[in-house]
Amino acid sequence: MSELASPPQPYGSSIPLPKALSCEVLLAWRMNGEPLPELHGGPVRVVVPGFIGARSVKWITTITVQIAPSDNYFQSTAYRLLPADADPETAAPGAGLSLSSIALNSDILVPDDGAVIPAGPLTIRGYAFAGDDRGVARVDVSLDDGVTWRQACLQPQRGPWAWRLWSLGVEVPPGELRITARAWDSTGALQPESAAALWNPKGYANNSWARVTVNVCG
Ligand SMILES: Nc1nc2c(c(=O)[nH]1)N[C@H]1C(S)=C(S)[C@@H](COP(=O)(O)O)O[C@H]1N2
Ligand SMILES: [Mo]
């Protein structure tokens, strides 16, 4: 869903000064040795690794250093974690928490949810992401709704801000198969089990365990 600014205004955002001064935050005008494509914010965009994508402003024209966060609609009203009793239609600018650092998360990329796959060997694949100065320490996979868990094989960390890819080879029998995955970070924190407990009016920051259901044919 794309949110329309009210009143209409150019896209804007802000990040805390210490983050802005960190060496990972970039003004980017090239990507993979080519000029930055217009679709991704060319000629120049901000890249704020570890923060939600919304803080990486594209087609940038102005940067200001100021005492308080931006009052642009996309900072003060959109992308905010409102308390359960708030009404997003009437919440005042600045209400709730501004989304910035990304929470520990993971997902299953292979197989697709709803896929029909043959019985036998299956390589389950996914990514995990810890954010900030934490790392992905472990990814567990369950084939029985979280009763028992196996550790996935973590691929090398390709950089402090990159997804950590993982995989696990299993044998799958015919029938419906529910696959669950969850990541632990280097502080020993685990993703929350259920999305229900994370509910918030705008539906943001759901980092609950990843689940896909597939049909294994005999
Ligand atoms: N100027 C401008 N910058 C923007 C946006 C926008 O609508 N306008 N969208 C933001 C959001 S919500 C995201 S997720 C990223 C997407 O960047 P990408 O198109 O390179 O994936 O750009 C961010 N920067
Ligand atoms: Mo976004």
mmCIF file of C-alpha atoms and ligand atoms in Angstrom:
data_model
loop_
_atom_site.group_PDB
_atom_site.id
_atom_site.type_symbol
_atom_site.label_atom_id
_atom_site.label_comp_id
_atom_site.label_asym_id
_atom_site.label_seq_id
_atom_site.Cartn_x
_atom_site.Cartn_y
_atom_site.Cartn_z
ATOM 1 C CA MET A 1 0.000 0.000 0.000
ATOM 2 C CA SER A 2 1.301 3.400 -0.886
ATOM 3 C CA GLU A 3 0.330 6.148 1.533
ATOM 4 C CA LEU A 4 -0.575 9.596 0.173
ATOM 5 C CA ALA A 5 0.849 12.606 1.988
ATOM 6 C CA SER A 6 -1.617 15.007 3.517
ATOM 7 C CA PRO A 7 -1.238 17.838 2.596
ATOM 8 C CA PRO A 8 0.553 16.859 -0.659
ATOM 9 C CA GLN A 9 4.313 17.429 -0.257
ATOM 10 C CA PRO A 10 7.634 16.057 -1.520
ATOM 11 C CA TYR A 11 8.977 12.951 0.185
ATOM 12 C CA GLY A 12 11.149 13.634 3.219
ATOM 13 C CA SER A 13 12.575 11.822 6.196
ATOM 14 C CA SER A 14 15.095 12.217 8.994
ATOM 15 C CA ILE A 15 17.547 10.092 10.947
ATOM 16 C CA PRO A 16 19.369 10.819 14.223
ATOM 17 C CA LEU A 17 22.597 12.813 13.804
ATOM 18 C CA PRO A 18 24.914 10.044 15.154
ATOM 19 C CA LYS A 19 23.487 7.645 12.550
ATOM 20 C CA ALA A 20 23.809 10.270 9.802
ATOM 21 C CA LEU A 21 27.492 10.728 10.729
ATOM 22 C CA SER A 22 28.222 6.974 10.800
ATOM 23 C CA CYS A 23 30.395 5.628 8.023
ATOM 24 C CA GLU A 24 27.709 3.221 6.741
ATOM 25 C CA VAL A 25 25.275 5.977 5.757
ATOM 26 C CA LEU A 26 25.836 6.957 2.136
ATOM 27 C CA LEU A 27 24.914 9.469 -0.479
ATOM 28 C CA ALA A 28 24.893 7.095 -3.438
ATOM 29 C CA TRP A 29 25.142 8.045 -7.088
ATOM 30 C CA ARG A 30 26.495 4.776 -8.476
ATOM 31 C CA MET A 31 25.468 1.146 -7.996
ATOM 32 C CA ASN A 32 27.477 -1.871 -9.183
ATOM 33 C CA GLY A 33 29.764 0.455 -11.166
ATOM 34 C CA GLU A 34 26.892 2.082 -13.089
ATOM 35 C CA PRO A 35 25.141 5.422 -12.546
ATOM 36 C CA LEU A 36 22.317 4.953 -10.013
ATOM 37 C CA PRO A 37 19.121 4.118 -11.993
ATOM 38 C CA GLU A 38 16.350 6.718 -11.684
ATOM 39 C CA LEU A 39 14.015 4.026 -10.309
ATOM 40 C CA HIS A 40 16.332 3.620 -7.316
ATOM 41 C CA GLY A 41 16.753 7.330 -6.695
ATOM 42 C CA GLY A 42 19.219 8.514 -9.331
ATOM 43 C CA PRO A 43 20.939 10.848 -9.733
ATOM 44 C CA VAL A 44 21.580 10.811 -5.930
ATOM 45 C CA ARG A 45 19.900 9.085 -3.006
ATOM 46 C CA VAL A 46 20.547 8.413 0.675
ATOM 47 C CA VAL A 47 21.254 4.830 1.800
ATOM 48 C CA VAL A 48 20.705 4.172 5.508
ATOM 49 C CA PRO A 49 21.755 0.552 6.180
ATOM 50 C CA GLY A 50 20.045 -1.078 9.165
ATOM 51 C CA PHE A 51 17.052 1.298 9.049
ATOM 52 C CA ILE A 52 13.701 0.784 7.299
ATOM 53 C CA GLY A 53 13.834 1.507 3.562
ATOM 54 C CA ALA A 54 11.646 4.586 4.016
ATOM 55 C CA ARG A 55 14.581 6.499 5.555
ATOM 56 C CA SER A 56 16.695 6.062 2.411
ATOM 57 C CA VAL A 57 15.351 9.087 0.553
ATOM 58 C CA LYS A 58 15.597 8.883 -3.242
ATOM 59 C CA TRP A 59 16.113 11.767 -5.735
ATOM 60 C CA ILE A 60 17.506 13.849 -2.902
ATOM 61 C CA THR A 61 17.561 17.638 -3.265
ATOM 62 C CA THR A 62 18.144 18.989 0.262
ATOM 63 C CA ILE A 63 19.765 17.921 3.521
ATOM 64 C CA THR A 64 19.278 19.938 6.707
ATOM 65 C CA VAL A 65 20.818 19.551 10.148
ATOM 66 C CA GLN A 66 18.175 20.435 12.713
ATOM 67 C CA ILE A 67 17.379 20.083 16.381
ATOM 68 C CA ALA A 68 14.240 17.937 15.962
ATOM 69 C CA PRO A 69 13.061 15.205 13.574
ATOM 70 C CA SER A 70 11.569 16.349 10.263
ATOM 71 C CA ASP A 71 7.909 17.365 10.255
ATOM 72 C CA ASN A 72 7.532 15.927 6.756
ATOM 73 C CA TYR A 73 4.448 13.697 6.534
ATOM 74 C CA PHE A 74 6.539 10.571 5.896
ATOM 75 C CA GLN A 75 8.489 11.127 9.132
ATOM 76 C CA SER A 76 5.860 12.564 11.466
ATOM 77 C CA THR A 77 2.767 10.596 10.421
ATOM 78 C CA ALA A 78 3.608 7.634 8.154
ATOM 79 C CA TYR A 79 5.850 4.737 9.219
ATOM 80 C CA ARG A 80 4.990 4.987 12.918
ATOM 81 C CA LEU A 81 4.287 2.242 15.415
ATOM 82 C CA LEU A 82 1.071 3.430 17.060
ATOM 83 C CA PRO A 83 -0.202 2.107 20.405
ATOM 84 C CA ALA A 84 -3.044 -0.410 20.152
ATOM 85 C CA ASP A 85 -5.738 2.092 21.145
ATOM 86 C CA ALA A 86 -4.718 4.791 18.614
ATOM 87 C CA ASP A 87 -6.767 5.498 15.480
ATOM 88 C CA PRO A 88 -4.414 5.954 12.495
ATOM 89 C CA GLU A 89 -6.965 8.318 10.861
ATOM 90 C CA THR A 90 -6.864 10.783 13.739
ATOM 91 C CA ALA A 91 -3.458 10.194 15.409
ATOM 92 C CA ALA A 92 -1.558 13.481 15.774
ATOM 93 C CA PRO A 93 1.756 14.002 13.934
ATOM 94 C CA GLY A 94 4.530 12.633 16.125
ATOM 95 C CA ALA A 95 2.267 10.048 17.823
ATOM 96 C CA GLY A 96 3.758 6.620 18.475
ATOM 97 C CA LEU A 97 7.270 5.455 17.674
ATOM 98 C CA SER A 98 9.127 6.462 14.538
ATOM 99 C CA LEU A 99 10.313 3.283 12.774
ATOM 100 C CA SER A 100 14.066 3.348 12.317
ATOM 101 C CA SER A 101 16.266 0.325 13.181
ATOM 102 C CA ILE A 102 14.978 -2.945 11.789
ATOM 103 C CA ALA A 103 14.039 -5.719 14.225
ATOM 104 C CA LEU A 104 15.565 -9.201 14.060
ATOM 105 C CA ASN A 105 13.759 -11.051 11.277
ATOM 106 C CA SER A 106 13.944 -14.023 8.937
ATOM 107 C CA ASP A 107 11.932 -15.577 6.149
ATOM 108 C CA ILE A 108 11.653 -18.737 4.110
ATOM 109 C CA LEU A 109 12.365 -18.048 0.425
ATOM 110 C CA VAL A 110 12.277 -21.660 -0.882
ATOM 111 C CA PRO A 111 9.876 -23.428 -1.121
ATOM 112 C CA ASP A 112 7.089 -20.935 -1.877
ATOM 113 C CA ASP A 113 4.053 -20.919 0.387
ATOM 114 C CA GLY A 114 1.409 -23.101 -1.287
ATOM 115 C CA ALA A 115 3.890 -24.856 -3.584
ATOM 116 C CA VAL A 116 3.367 -28.456 -4.710
ATOM 117 C CA ILE A 117 6.665 -30.301 -4.438
ATOM 118 C CA PRO A 118 7.783 -33.942 -4.874
ATOM 119 C CA ALA A 119 8.501 -36.169 -1.875
ATOM 120 C CA GLY A 120 12.174 -36.817 -1.105
ATOM 121 C CA PRO A 121 15.102 -34.452 -0.590
ATOM 122 C CA LEU A 122 14.251 -30.771 -0.188
ATOM 123 C CA THR A 123 16.601 -27.844 0.435
ATOM 124 C CA ILE A 124 14.814 -25.175 2.469
ATOM 125 C CA ARG A 125 16.358 -21.726 1.934
ATOM 126 C CA GLY A 126 15.868 -18.310 3.441
ATOM 127 C CA TYR A 127 17.424 -15.179 4.853
ATOM 128 C CA ALA A 128 17.827 -13.694 8.314
ATOM 129 C CA PHE A 129 18.685 -10.145 9.326
ATOM 130 C CA ALA A 130 19.671 -8.826 12.742
ATOM 131 C CA GLY A 131 20.262 -5.105 12.216
ATOM 132 C CA ASP A 132 22.458 -2.521 13.940
ATOM 133 C CA ASP A 133 25.538 -3.960 15.652
ATOM 134 C CA ARG A 134 23.952 -7.385 16.171
ATOM 135 C CA GLY A 135 24.557 -10.426 13.980
ATOM 136 C CA VAL A 136 22.475 -13.468 13.073
ATOM 137 C CA ALA A 137 23.779 -16.182 15.402
ATOM 138 C CA ARG A 138 21.517 -19.114 14.545
ATOM 139 C CA VAL A 139 18.513 -20.065 12.442
ATOM 140 C CA ASP A 140 16.238 -22.941 13.535
ATOM 141 C CA VAL A 141 13.840 -24.775 11.227
ATOM 142 C CA SER A 142 10.912 -26.921 12.352
ATOM 143 C CA LEU A 143 8.817 -29.352 10.292
ATOM 144 C CA ASP A 144 6.360 -30.038 13.143
ATOM 145 C CA ASP A 145 5.055 -26.562 14.087
ATOM 146 C CA GLY A 146 7.815 -25.815 16.558
ATOM 147 C CA VAL A 147 7.854 -29.043 18.582
ATOM 148 C CA THR A 148 11.353 -29.981 17.395
ATOM 149 C CA TRP A 149 13.979 -27.815 15.673
ATOM 150 C CA ARG A 150 17.040 -28.339 13.463
ATOM 151 C CA GLN A 151 19.773 -25.786 12.909
ATOM 152 C CA ALA A 152 20.098 -24.397 9.399
ATOM 153 C CA CYS A 153 23.501 -23.948 7.782
ATOM 154 C CA LEU A 154 24.421 -20.232 7.748
ATOM 155 C CA GLN A 155 26.187 -18.907 4.675
ATOM 156 C CA PRO A 156 29.075 -16.484 5.274
ATOM 157 C CA GLN A 157 28.151 -12.980 6.439
ATOM 158 C CA ARG A 158 28.654 -10.845 3.314
ATOM 159 C CA GLY A 159 28.847 -7.572 5.247
ATOM 160 C CA PRO A 160 27.443 -6.117 8.462
ATOM 161 C CA TRP A 161 24.295 -4.796 6.736
ATOM 162 C CA ALA A 162 23.603 -7.726 4.412
ATOM 163 C CA TRP A 163 21.049 -10.521 4.670
ATOM 164 C CA ARG A 164 22.484 -13.735 6.100
ATOM 165 C CA LEU A 165 21.391 -16.539 3.780
ATOM 166 C CA TRP A 166 20.725 -19.992 5.247
ATOM 167 C CA SER A 167 19.719 -23.446 4.054
ATOM 168 C CA LEU A 168 18.751 -26.835 5.436
ATOM 169 C CA GLY A 169 18.514 -30.151 3.590
ATOM 170 C CA VAL A 170 15.625 -32.374 4.715
ATOM 171 C CA GLU A 171 13.680 -35.427 3.495
ATOM 172 C CA VAL A 172 9.968 -34.779 3.113
ATOM 173 C CA PRO A 173 7.218 -37.443 3.089
ATOM 174 C CA PRO A 174 3.978 -37.062 1.087
ATOM 175 C CA GLY A 175 1.220 -34.938 2.629
ATOM 176 C CA GLU A 176 0.817 -31.383 3.878
ATOM 177 C CA LEU A 177 4.053 -29.968 5.293
ATOM 178 C CA ARG A 178 4.267 -26.866 7.484
ATOM 179 C CA ILE A 179 7.728 -25.313 7.700
ATOM 180 C CA THR A 180 8.621 -22.804 10.439
ATOM 181 C CA ALA A 181 11.857 -20.798 10.718
ATOM 182 C CA ARG A 182 13.158 -18.468 13.440
ATOM 183 C CA ALA A 183 16.398 -16.549 13.930
ATOM 184 C CA TRP A 184 18.446 -15.785 17.046
ATOM 185 C CA ASP A 185 20.794 -12.811 17.191
ATOM 186 C CA SER A 186 24.225 -12.465 18.753
ATOM 187 C CA THR A 187 22.721 -11.110 21.997
ATOM 188 C CA GLY A 188 20.668 -14.320 22.392
ATOM 189 C CA ALA A 189 17.401 -12.620 21.425
ATOM 190 C CA LEU A 190 14.869 -14.686 19.478
ATOM 191 C CA GLN A 191 12.181 -13.532 17.043
ATOM 192 C CA PRO A 192 8.720 -13.472 18.659
ATOM 193 C CA GLU A 193 6.584 -16.523 17.934
ATOM 194 C CA SER A 194 3.280 -14.949 17.020
ATOM 195 C CA ALA A 195 2.186 -11.963 14.937
ATOM 196 C CA ALA A 196 -0.957 -11.614 17.087
ATOM 197 C CA ALA A 197 1.074 -10.384 20.055
ATOM 198 C CA LEU A 198 2.745 -7.733 17.847
ATOM 199 C CA TRP A 199 -0.475 -6.230 16.511
ATOM 200 C CA ASN A 200 -0.443 -2.466 16.015
ATOM 201 C CA PRO A 201 -2.912 -0.260 14.099
ATOM 202 C CA LYS A 202 -0.757 0.176 10.973
ATOM 203 C CA GLY A 203 0.475 -3.415 10.950
ATOM 204 C CA TYR A 204 4.174 -2.544 11.060
ATOM 205 C CA ALA A 205 7.204 -4.380 12.444
ATOM 206 C CA ASN A 206 5.817 -7.906 12.277
ATOM 207 C CA ASN A 207 8.979 -9.937 12.799
ATOM 208 C CA SER A 208 7.294 -13.126 14.020
ATOM 209 C CA TRP A 209 8.460 -16.589 12.977
ATOM 210 C CA ALA A 210 8.329 -17.394 9.262
ATOM 211 C CA ARG A 211 5.849 -20.045 8.156
ATOM 212 C CA VAL A 212 5.066 -21.688 4.816
ATOM 213 C CA THR A 213 2.771 -24.588 4.019
ATOM 214 C CA VAL A 214 3.460 -26.842 1.021
ATOM 215 C CA ASN A 215 1.851 -29.914 -0.458
ATOM 216 C CA VAL A 216 4.242 -32.804 -0.881
ATOM 217 C CA CYS A 217 3.004 -35.241 -3.515
ATOM 218 C CA GLY A 218 3.926 -38.905 -3.358
HETATM 219 N N1 LIG B 1 11.829 10.434 -2.751
HETATM 220 C C1 LIG B 1 11.379 9.241 -2.279
HETATM 221 N N2 LIG B 1 12.264 8.441 -1.627
HETATM 222 C C2 LIG B 1 11.853 7.249 -1.138
HETATM 223 C C3 LIG B 1 10.505 6.812 -1.289
HETATM 224 C C4 LIG B 1 9.604 7.676 -1.973
HETATM 225 O O1 LIG B 1 8.397 7.382 -2.145
HETATM 226 N N3 LIG B 1 10.086 8.869 -2.463
HETATM 227 N N4 LIG B 1 10.120 5.584 -0.766
HETATM 228 C C5 LIG B 1 10.936 5.054 0.332
HETATM 229 C C6 LIG B 1 10.647 3.672 0.674
HETATM 230 S S1 LIG B 1 9.256 3.410 1.617
HETATM 231 C C7 LIG B 1 11.479 2.646 0.347
HETATM 232 S S2 LIG B 1 11.151 1.056 0.872
HETATM 233 C C8 LIG B 1 12.682 2.850 -0.497
HETATM 234 C C9 LIG B 1 12.663 1.939 -1.714
HETATM 235 O O2 LIG B 1 13.860 2.075 -2.425
HETATM 236 P P1 LIG B 1 14.104 1.262 -3.778
HETATM 237 O O3 LIG B 1 13.061 1.721 -4.761
HETATM 238 O O4 LIG B 1 15.478 1.564 -4.227
HETATM 239 O O5 LIG B 1 13.918 -0.188 -3.430
HETATM 240 O O6 LIG B 1 12.791 4.185 -0.934
HETATM 241 C C10 LIG B 1 12.442 5.167 0.019
HETATM 242 N N5 LIG B 1 12.772 6.471 -0.496
HETATM 243 MO MO MO B 2 8.978 1.015 1.874
#
